[in-house]
Amino acid sequence: MQQKDINDNLLLEFHAINKKFGGKTILNDFSCKLYRGEVIGLFAYIIIPGLAVPILTGITLAVGSAVRITIMAELLGSDKGIGYSLALARVNMDTAKVFAWTAVSIILIIVIEHMILRPLRQYIMRWNAVE
């Protein structure tokens, strides 16, 4: 029976990895060897945390834009919703209602940001705790 060399299972080897997050250095001269059975660890501990920041930024921007576009679509072609009520108030020159519906839409975006997106961001970015 032939004994396998440990390097036969070597998948990737990294040397001197330097990773910065903002002004904070996360990895400084980090080196590792990745074996065939550790591919899940590569995704779970290196790739996904590295992609978390841009993905969460994109989600935050997309949600804000989606709410505004939905209100604008209701404004232009619907018979119910915030956009329709805003358009109706504008046509009737009811300035108080226009400002009230504008405030409601802003509050809606703030609530979505603070009640859904911020806790999601904190859960996903829990590895980036302030020291």
Tab-separated table of C-alpha atoms in Angstrom:
chain	number	residue	atom	x	y	z
A	1	MET	CA	0.000	0.000	0.000
A	2	GLN	CA	1.452	3.291	-1.086
A	3	GLN	CA	1.327	6.216	1.328
A	4	LYS	CA	0.114	9.513	-0.186
A	5	ASP	CA	2.160	12.625	0.274
A	6	ILE	CA	0.302	15.421	2.077
A	7	ASN	CA	1.007	17.767	-0.861
A	8	ASP	CA	-1.158	15.582	-3.148
A	9	ASN	CA	-4.231	16.990	-1.380
A	10	LEU	CA	-3.009	20.589	-1.516
A	11	LEU	CA	-5.464	22.699	-3.483
A	12	LEU	CA	-4.233	26.290	-3.005
A	13	GLU	CA	-1.415	27.936	-1.134
A	14	PHE	CA	-1.385	31.640	-0.279
A	15	HIS	CA	1.612	33.681	0.819
A	16	ALA	CA	1.780	37.204	2.243
A	17	ILE	CA	-1.883	38.204	1.931
A	18	ASN	CA	-2.547	41.801	2.960
A	19	LYS	CA	-6.174	42.891	3.334
A	20	LYS	CA	-7.375	46.315	4.402
A	21	PHE	CA	-10.897	47.296	5.325
A	22	GLY	CA	-11.079	51.078	5.278
A	23	GLY	CA	-8.088	52.253	7.291
A	24	LYS	CA	-7.938	49.059	9.365
A	25	THR	CA	-5.663	46.169	8.424
A	26	ILE	CA	-7.445	42.832	8.771
A	27	LEU	CA	-4.766	40.474	7.454
A	28	ASN	CA	-1.104	41.403	7.476
A	29	ASP	CA	1.322	38.924	5.885
A	30	PHE	CA	-1.207	36.112	6.284
A	31	SER	CA	-0.217	32.760	4.770
A	32	CYS	CA	-2.213	29.556	4.533
A	33	LYS	CA	-2.501	26.244	2.743
A	34	LEU	CA	-5.899	25.056	1.571
A	35	TYR	CA	-6.471	21.333	1.209
A	36	ARG	CA	-9.138	19.671	-0.924
A	37	GLY	CA	-11.578	19.098	1.937
A	38	GLU	CA	-11.453	22.740	3.027
A	39	VAL	CA	-13.147	24.434	0.066
A	40	ILE	CA	-16.246	25.201	2.169
A	41	GLY	CA	-13.983	26.928	4.685
A	42	LEU	CA	-12.484	29.019	1.879
A	43	PHE	CA	-15.939	30.328	0.974
A	44	ALA	CA	-17.212	30.635	4.553
A	45	TYR	CA	-14.203	32.410	6.062
A	46	ILE	CA	-12.464	34.244	3.211
A	47	ILE	CA	-14.583	34.842	0.090
A	48	ILE	CA	-18.041	35.560	1.576
A	49	PRO	CA	-16.775	37.933	4.319
A	50	GLY	CA	-14.731	39.712	1.656
A	51	LEU	CA	-17.821	40.180	-0.511
A	52	ALA	CA	-20.140	41.185	2.347
A	53	VAL	CA	-19.356	44.911	2.254
A	54	PRO	CA	-20.003	45.527	-1.467
A	55	ILE	CA	-23.088	43.292	-1.487
A	56	LEU	CA	-24.631	45.063	1.523
A	57	THR	CA	-23.851	48.461	0.011
A	58	GLY	CA	-25.589	47.438	-3.204
A	59	ILE	CA	-28.618	46.115	-1.316
A	60	THR	CA	-28.922	49.344	0.692
A	61	LEU	CA	-28.776	51.509	-2.437
A	62	ALA	CA	-31.161	49.243	-4.348
A	63	VAL	CA	-33.808	49.228	-1.604
A	64	GLY	CA	-33.864	53.030	-1.367
A	65	SER	CA	-34.111	53.354	-5.138
A	66	ALA	CA	-36.788	50.659	-5.346
A	67	VAL	CA	-39.037	52.472	-2.865
A	68	ARG	CA	-38.649	55.779	-4.711
A	69	ILE	CA	-39.280	54.184	-8.107
A	70	THR	CA	-42.356	52.365	-6.783
A	71	ILE	CA	-43.790	55.627	-5.453
A	72	MET	CA	-43.029	57.319	-8.788
A	73	ALA	CA	-44.724	54.494	-10.705
A	74	GLU	CA	-47.795	54.843	-8.478
A	75	LEU	CA	-47.679	58.594	-9.082
A	76	LEU	CA	-47.797	58.093	-12.837
A	77	GLY	CA	-50.169	55.210	-13.363
A	78	SER	CA	-51.964	53.756	-10.375
A	79	ASP	CA	-55.267	54.296	-8.613
A	80	LYS	CA	-54.025	53.548	-5.089
A	81	GLY	CA	-50.920	53.884	-2.946
A	82	ILE	CA	-48.645	56.661	-1.743
A	83	GLY	CA	-47.812	57.875	-5.248
A	84	TYR	CA	-51.464	58.098	-6.242
A	85	SER	CA	-52.351	60.009	-3.057
A	86	LEU	CA	-49.404	62.335	-3.668
A	87	ALA	CA	-50.515	62.992	-7.268
A	88	LEU	CA	-54.113	63.568	-6.166
A	89	ALA	CA	-53.018	66.062	-3.510
A	90	ARG	CA	-50.820	67.829	-6.063
A	91	VAL	CA	-53.661	68.110	-8.595
A	92	ASN	CA	-55.997	69.480	-5.913
A	93	MET	CA	-53.258	71.925	-4.793
A	94	ASP	CA	-53.386	70.574	-1.250
A	95	THR	CA	-49.863	71.513	-0.176
A	96	ALA	CA	-50.236	70.109	3.323
A	97	LYS	CA	-51.096	66.655	1.979
A	98	VAL	CA	-48.230	66.801	-0.541
A	99	PHE	CA	-45.758	67.476	2.274
A	100	ALA	CA	-47.455	64.871	4.488
A	101	TRP	CA	-47.169	62.141	1.844
A	102	THR	CA	-43.573	63.174	1.149
A	103	ALA	CA	-42.843	62.842	4.881
A	104	VAL	CA	-44.545	59.426	4.928
A	105	SER	CA	-42.356	58.203	2.068
A	106	ILE	CA	-39.199	59.469	3.781
A	107	ILE	CA	-40.222	57.839	7.059
A	108	LEU	CA	-40.916	54.588	5.174
A	109	ILE	CA	-37.380	54.568	3.761
A	110	ILE	CA	-35.903	55.358	7.201
A	111	VAL	CA	-37.918	52.561	8.842
A	112	ILE	CA	-36.803	50.044	6.211
A	113	GLU	CA	-33.186	51.148	6.729
A	114	HIS	CA	-33.262	50.977	10.541
A	115	MET	CA	-35.576	48.001	11.096
A	116	ILE	CA	-34.467	45.668	8.299
A	117	LEU	CA	-31.200	46.656	6.638
A	118	ARG	CA	-29.193	47.796	9.671
A	119	PRO	CA	-29.869	44.620	11.741
A	120	LEU	CA	-29.101	42.513	8.654
A	121	ARG	CA	-25.840	44.404	8.164
A	122	GLN	CA	-24.900	44.003	11.835
A	123	TYR	CA	-25.628	40.270	11.729
A	124	ILE	CA	-23.653	39.663	8.548
A	125	MET	CA	-20.781	41.956	9.573
A	126	ARG	CA	-20.491	40.632	13.145
A	127	TRP	CA	-16.868	39.649	12.407
A	128	ASN	CA	-16.088	43.364	12.036
A	129	ALA	CA	-16.801	44.284	15.674
A	130	VAL	CA	-15.212	47.452	17.025
A	131	GLU	CA	-12.271	46.599	19.230
